[in-house]
Short mmCIF file of C-alpha atoms and ligand atoms in Angstrom, two decimals:
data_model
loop_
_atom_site.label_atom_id
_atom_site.label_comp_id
_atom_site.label_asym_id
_atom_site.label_seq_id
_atom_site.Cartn_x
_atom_site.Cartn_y
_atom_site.Cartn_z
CA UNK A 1 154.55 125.25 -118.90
CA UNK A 2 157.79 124.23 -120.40
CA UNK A 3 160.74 126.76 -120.29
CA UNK A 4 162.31 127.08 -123.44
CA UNK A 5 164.63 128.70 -124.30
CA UNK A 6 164.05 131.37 -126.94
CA UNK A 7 166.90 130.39 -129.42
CA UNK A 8 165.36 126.68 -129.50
CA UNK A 9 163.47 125.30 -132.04
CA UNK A 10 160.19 123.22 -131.31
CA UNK A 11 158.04 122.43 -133.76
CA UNK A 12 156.72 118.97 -131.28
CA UNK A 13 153.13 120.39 -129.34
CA UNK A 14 153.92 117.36 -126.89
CA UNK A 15 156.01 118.86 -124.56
CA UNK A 16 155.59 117.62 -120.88
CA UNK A 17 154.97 119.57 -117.81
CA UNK A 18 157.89 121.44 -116.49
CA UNK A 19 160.16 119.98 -118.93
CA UNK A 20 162.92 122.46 -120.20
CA UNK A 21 164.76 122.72 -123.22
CA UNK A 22 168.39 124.70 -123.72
CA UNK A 23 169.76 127.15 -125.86
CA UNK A 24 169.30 126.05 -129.82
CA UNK A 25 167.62 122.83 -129.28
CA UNK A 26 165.41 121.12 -131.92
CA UNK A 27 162.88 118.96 -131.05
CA UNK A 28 160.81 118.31 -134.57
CA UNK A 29 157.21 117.75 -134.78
CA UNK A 30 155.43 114.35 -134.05
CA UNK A 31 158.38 113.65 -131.13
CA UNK A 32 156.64 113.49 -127.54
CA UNK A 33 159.00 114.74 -124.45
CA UNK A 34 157.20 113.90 -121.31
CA UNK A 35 157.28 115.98 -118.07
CA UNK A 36 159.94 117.09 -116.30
CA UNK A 37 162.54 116.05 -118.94
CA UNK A 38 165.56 118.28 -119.37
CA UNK A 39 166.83 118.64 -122.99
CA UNK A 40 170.19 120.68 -122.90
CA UNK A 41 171.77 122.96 -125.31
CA UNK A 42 172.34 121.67 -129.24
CA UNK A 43 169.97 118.61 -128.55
CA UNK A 44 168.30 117.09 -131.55
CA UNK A 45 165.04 114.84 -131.03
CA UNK A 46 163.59 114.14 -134.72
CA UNK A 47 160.25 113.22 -135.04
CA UNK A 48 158.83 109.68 -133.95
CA UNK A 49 161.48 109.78 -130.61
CA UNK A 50 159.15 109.36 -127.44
CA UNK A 51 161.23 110.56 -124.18
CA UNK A 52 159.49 109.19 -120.77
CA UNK A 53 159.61 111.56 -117.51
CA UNK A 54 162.62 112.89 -115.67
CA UNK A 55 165.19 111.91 -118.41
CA UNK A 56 167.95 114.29 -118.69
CA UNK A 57 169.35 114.39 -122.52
CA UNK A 58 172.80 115.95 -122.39
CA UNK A 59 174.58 118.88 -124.72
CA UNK A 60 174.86 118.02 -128.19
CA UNK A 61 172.88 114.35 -128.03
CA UNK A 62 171.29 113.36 -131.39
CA UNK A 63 168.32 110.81 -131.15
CA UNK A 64 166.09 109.26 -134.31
CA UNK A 65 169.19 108.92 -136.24
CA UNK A 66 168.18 107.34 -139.66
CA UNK A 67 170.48 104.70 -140.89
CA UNK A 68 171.83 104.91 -144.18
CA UNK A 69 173.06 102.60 -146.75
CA UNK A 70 175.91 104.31 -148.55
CA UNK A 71 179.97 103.52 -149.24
CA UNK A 72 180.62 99.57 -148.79
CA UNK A 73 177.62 99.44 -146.46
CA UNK A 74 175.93 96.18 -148.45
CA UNK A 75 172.88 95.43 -146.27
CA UNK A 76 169.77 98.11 -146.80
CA UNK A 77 168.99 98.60 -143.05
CA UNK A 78 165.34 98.25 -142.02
CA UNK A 79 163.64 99.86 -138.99
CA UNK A 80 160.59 101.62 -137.42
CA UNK A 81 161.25 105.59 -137.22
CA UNK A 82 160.67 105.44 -133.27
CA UNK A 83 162.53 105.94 -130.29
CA UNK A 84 161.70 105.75 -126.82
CA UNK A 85 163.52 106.15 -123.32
CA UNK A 86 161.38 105.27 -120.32
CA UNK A 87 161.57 107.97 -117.76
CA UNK A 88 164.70 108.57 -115.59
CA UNK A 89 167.36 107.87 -117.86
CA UNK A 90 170.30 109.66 -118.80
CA UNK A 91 171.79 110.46 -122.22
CA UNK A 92 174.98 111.49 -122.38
CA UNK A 93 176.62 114.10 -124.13
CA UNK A 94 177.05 113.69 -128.24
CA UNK A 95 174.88 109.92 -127.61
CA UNK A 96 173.86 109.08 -131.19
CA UNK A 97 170.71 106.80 -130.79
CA UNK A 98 169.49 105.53 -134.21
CA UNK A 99 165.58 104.83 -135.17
CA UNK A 100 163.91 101.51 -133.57
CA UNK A 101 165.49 101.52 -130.30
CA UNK A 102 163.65 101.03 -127.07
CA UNK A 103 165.75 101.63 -123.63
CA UNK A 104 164.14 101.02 -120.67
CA UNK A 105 163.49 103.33 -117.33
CA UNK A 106 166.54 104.54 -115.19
CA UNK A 107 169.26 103.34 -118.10
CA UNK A 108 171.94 105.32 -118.41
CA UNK A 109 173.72 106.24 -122.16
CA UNK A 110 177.33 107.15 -121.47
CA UNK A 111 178.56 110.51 -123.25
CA UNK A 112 179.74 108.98 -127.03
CA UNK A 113 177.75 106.19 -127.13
CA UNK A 114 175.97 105.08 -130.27
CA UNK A 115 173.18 102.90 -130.35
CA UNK A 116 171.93 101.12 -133.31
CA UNK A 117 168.64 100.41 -134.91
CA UNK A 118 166.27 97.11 -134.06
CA UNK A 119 167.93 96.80 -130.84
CA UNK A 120 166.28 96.89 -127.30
CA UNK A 121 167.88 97.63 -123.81
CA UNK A 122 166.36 97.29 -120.51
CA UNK A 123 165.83 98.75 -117.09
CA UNK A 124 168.56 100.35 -114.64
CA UNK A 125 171.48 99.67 -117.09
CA UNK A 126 174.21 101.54 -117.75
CA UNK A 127 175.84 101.69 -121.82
CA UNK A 128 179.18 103.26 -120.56
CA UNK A 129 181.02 106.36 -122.32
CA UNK A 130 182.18 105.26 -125.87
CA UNK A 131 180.12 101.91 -125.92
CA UNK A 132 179.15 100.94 -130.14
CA UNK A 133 176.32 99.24 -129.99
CA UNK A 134 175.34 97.65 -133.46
CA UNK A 135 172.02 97.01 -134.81
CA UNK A 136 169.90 94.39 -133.88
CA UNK A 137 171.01 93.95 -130.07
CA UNK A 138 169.20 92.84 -126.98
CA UNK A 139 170.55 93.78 -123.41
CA UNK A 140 168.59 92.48 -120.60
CA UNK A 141 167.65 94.70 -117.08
CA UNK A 142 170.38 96.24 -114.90
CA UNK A 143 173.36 94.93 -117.45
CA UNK A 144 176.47 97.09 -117.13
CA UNK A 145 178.77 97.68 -120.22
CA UNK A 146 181.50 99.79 -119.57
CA UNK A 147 183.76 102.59 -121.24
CA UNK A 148 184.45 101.76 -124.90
CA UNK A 149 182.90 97.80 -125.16
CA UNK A 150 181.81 97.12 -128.71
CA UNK A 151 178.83 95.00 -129.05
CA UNK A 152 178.11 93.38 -132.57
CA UNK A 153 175.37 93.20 -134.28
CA UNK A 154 172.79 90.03 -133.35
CA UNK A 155 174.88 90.29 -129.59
CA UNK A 156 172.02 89.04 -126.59
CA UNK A 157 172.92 89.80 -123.50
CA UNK A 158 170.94 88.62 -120.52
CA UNK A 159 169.70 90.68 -116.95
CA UNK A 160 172.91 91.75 -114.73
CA UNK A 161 175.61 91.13 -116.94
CA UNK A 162 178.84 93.31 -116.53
CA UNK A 163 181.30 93.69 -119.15
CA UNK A 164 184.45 95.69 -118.20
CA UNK A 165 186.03 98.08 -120.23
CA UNK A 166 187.23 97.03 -124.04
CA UNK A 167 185.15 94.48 -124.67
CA UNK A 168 185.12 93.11 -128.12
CA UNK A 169 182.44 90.88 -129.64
CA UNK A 170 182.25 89.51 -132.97
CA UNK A 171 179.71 87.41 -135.57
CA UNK A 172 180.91 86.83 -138.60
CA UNK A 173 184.17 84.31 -139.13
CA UNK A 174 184.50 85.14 -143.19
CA UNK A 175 185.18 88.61 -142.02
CA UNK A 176 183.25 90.50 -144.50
CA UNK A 177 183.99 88.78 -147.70
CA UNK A 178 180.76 86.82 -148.44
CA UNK A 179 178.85 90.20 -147.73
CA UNK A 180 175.75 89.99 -145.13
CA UNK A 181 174.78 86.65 -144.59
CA UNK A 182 172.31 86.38 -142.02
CA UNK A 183 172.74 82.48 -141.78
CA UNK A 184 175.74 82.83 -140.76
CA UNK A 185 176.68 85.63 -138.79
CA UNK A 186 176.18 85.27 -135.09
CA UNK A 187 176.92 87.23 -132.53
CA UNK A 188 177.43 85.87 -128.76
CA UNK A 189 174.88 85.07 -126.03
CA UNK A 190 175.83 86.51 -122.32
CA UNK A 191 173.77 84.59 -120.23
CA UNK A 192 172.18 86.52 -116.80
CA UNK A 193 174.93 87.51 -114.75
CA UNK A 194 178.13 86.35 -116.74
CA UNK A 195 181.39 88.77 -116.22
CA UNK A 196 183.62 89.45 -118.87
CA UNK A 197 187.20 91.38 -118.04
CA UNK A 198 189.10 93.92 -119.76
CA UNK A 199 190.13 93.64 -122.75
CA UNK A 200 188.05 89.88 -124.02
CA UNK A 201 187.26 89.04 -127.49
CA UNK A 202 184.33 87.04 -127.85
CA UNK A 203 184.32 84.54 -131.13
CA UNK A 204 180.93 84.53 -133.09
CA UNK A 205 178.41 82.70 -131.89
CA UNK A 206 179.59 81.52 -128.36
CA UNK A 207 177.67 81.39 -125.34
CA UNK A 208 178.66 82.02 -122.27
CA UNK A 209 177.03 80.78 -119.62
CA UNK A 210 175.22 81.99 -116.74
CA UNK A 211 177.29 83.72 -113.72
CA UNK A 212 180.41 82.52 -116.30
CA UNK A 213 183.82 84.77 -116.07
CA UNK A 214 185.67 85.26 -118.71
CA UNK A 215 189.29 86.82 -117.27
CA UNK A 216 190.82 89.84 -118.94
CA UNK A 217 192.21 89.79 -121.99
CA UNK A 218 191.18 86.66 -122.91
CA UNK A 219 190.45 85.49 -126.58
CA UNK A 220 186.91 83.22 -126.23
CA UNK A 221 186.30 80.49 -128.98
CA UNK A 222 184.28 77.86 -127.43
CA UNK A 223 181.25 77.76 -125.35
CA UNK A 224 181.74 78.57 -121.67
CA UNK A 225 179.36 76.44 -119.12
CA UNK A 226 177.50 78.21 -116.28
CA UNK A 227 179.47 79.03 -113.23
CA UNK A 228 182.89 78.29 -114.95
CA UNK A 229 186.11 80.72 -115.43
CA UNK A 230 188.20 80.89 -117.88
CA UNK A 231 191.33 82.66 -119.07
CA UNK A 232 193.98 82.75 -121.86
CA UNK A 233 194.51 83.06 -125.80
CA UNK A 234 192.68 80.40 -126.39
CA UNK A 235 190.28 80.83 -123.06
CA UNK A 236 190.18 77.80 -121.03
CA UNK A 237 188.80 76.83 -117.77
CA UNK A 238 190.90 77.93 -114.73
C1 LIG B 301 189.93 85.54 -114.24
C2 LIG B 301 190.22 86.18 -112.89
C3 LIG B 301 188.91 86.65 -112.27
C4 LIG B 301 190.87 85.09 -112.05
O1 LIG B 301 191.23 85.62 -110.80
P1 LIG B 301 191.79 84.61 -109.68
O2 LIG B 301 190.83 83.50 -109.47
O3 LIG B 301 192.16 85.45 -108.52
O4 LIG B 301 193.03 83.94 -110.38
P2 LIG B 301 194.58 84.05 -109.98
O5 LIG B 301 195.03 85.47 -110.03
O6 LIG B 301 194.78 83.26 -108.74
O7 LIG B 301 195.28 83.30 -111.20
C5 LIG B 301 195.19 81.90 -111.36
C6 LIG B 301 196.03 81.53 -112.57
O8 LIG B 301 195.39 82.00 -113.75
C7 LIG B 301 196.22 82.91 -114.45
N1 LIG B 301 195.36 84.01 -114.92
C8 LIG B 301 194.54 84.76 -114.16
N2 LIG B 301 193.89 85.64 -114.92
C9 LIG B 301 194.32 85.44 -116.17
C10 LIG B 301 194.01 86.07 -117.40
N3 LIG B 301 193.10 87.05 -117.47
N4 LIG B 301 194.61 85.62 -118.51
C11 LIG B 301 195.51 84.60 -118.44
N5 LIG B 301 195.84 83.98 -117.31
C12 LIG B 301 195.26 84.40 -116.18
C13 LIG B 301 197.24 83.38 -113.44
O9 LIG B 301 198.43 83.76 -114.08
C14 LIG B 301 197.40 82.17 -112.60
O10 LIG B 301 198.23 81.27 -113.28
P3 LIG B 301 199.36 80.40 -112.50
O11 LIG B 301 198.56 79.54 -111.54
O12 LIG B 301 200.03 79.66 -113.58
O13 LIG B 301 200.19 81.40 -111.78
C15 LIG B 301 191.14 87.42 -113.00
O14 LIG B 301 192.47 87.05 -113.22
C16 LIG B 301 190.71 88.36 -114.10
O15 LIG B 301 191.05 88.26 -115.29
N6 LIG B 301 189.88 89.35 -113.66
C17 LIG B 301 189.27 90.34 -114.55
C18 LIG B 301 189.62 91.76 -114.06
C19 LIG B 301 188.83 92.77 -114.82
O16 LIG B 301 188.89 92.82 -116.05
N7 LIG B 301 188.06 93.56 -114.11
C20 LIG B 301 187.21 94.50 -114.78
C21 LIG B 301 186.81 95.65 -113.89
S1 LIG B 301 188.15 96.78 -113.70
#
């Protein structure tokens, strides 16, 4: 049986073996929490959010966040109303995750992070405290991202890539003035393994390459080949 806490309110009947649930939690119906999970104090889980075994969700977390189209927002976002986090994972405390995101087993969500729709991330990584992560973005198994990166939307990143702290990435050089034009924004491609320092900019649309390091601080515009550093405003090889 699941201990709940009497001030929380669960309307879900899918509640997992010994899975407990804090003070003035609200887990809606038609979400499925599997066993063992631990969902602490001022959680919300809206319906359609699937959580896998043993995840912890921390105070305050908010996942099957609906996008909306409102202000200067221009593009009408699309997605499936579904979450789901494998089993093991952490979610940090006041994570936003947004509808149509899958994260894979033993991931961890850094407290702040926000996590946009259509996008997938894999096993064993970690989305540091702070991280933005747009719509739309793929992050391959046991990729680190840490404190405060910002990844834009149609970013790939491959398996067991590292990006330090700060980390900017960009896809669209009109800047927002010929609206949303999916032709022509691109975002970059982090091959497996690539490093990026503190502090990097990444131009829309580059690649860089497998096992690639991009030094701190650096402002990327061009392609970088497997295996190759670079550095500087403009980066070039070292
Ligand atoms: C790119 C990097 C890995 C290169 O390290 P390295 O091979 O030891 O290079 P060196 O320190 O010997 O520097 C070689 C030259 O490149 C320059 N250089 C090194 N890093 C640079 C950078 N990020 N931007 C501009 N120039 C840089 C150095 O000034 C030096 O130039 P010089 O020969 O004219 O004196 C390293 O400088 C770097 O940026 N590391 C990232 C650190 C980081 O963000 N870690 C994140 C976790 S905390």
């Amino acid at each position: 049986m699941p201990a709940t806490h009497p001030s929380a309110v669960v309307e879900s009947d899918s509640i997992g073996a010994g899975a407990s649930i804090g003070e003035f939690a609200v887990i809606r119906a038609g979400a499925a929490i599997g066993d063992g999970v631990t969902v602490h104090p001022h959680v919300v889980i809206e319906p359609g959010v699937e959580i896998g075994a043993g995840t912890e969700v921390l105070p305050g977390a908010y996942l099957g966040r609906r996008p909306r189209a409102v202000g200067a927002i221009i593009r009408e976002p699309t997605y499936r109303e579904t979450v789901q986090i494998g089993g093991g994972c952490s979610i940090g405390v006041n994570a936003v995750i947004y509808y149509d995101v899958e994260i894979g087993e033993d991931t961890l969500v850094g407290d702040g992070a926000s996590i946009r729709e259509e996008t997938k991330i894999g096993e064993g990584c970690v989305v540091g405290r702070y991280v933005a992560v747009d719509r739309d973005v793929q992050i391959g198994d046991g990729t680190k991202i840490n404190f405060a990166c910002s990844l834009v939307s149609k970013a790939r990143l491959g398996k067991g890539v590292f990006l330090a702290q700060h980390v900017t990435t960009t896809n669209d050089n009109a800047l927002g003035r010929q609206g949303w034009n999916d032709e022509q924004v691109a975002g970059p491609t982090i091959e497996d393994e690539a490093m990026i320092g503190s502090n990097a900019t990444l131009l829309p649309g580059v690649t860089i390459g497998r096992a690639a390091v991009v030094g701190a601080g650096s402002v990327v515009t061009k392609d970088v080949a497997a295996g190759v550093t670079v550095v500087g405003v403009p980066a070039r090889p070292l």
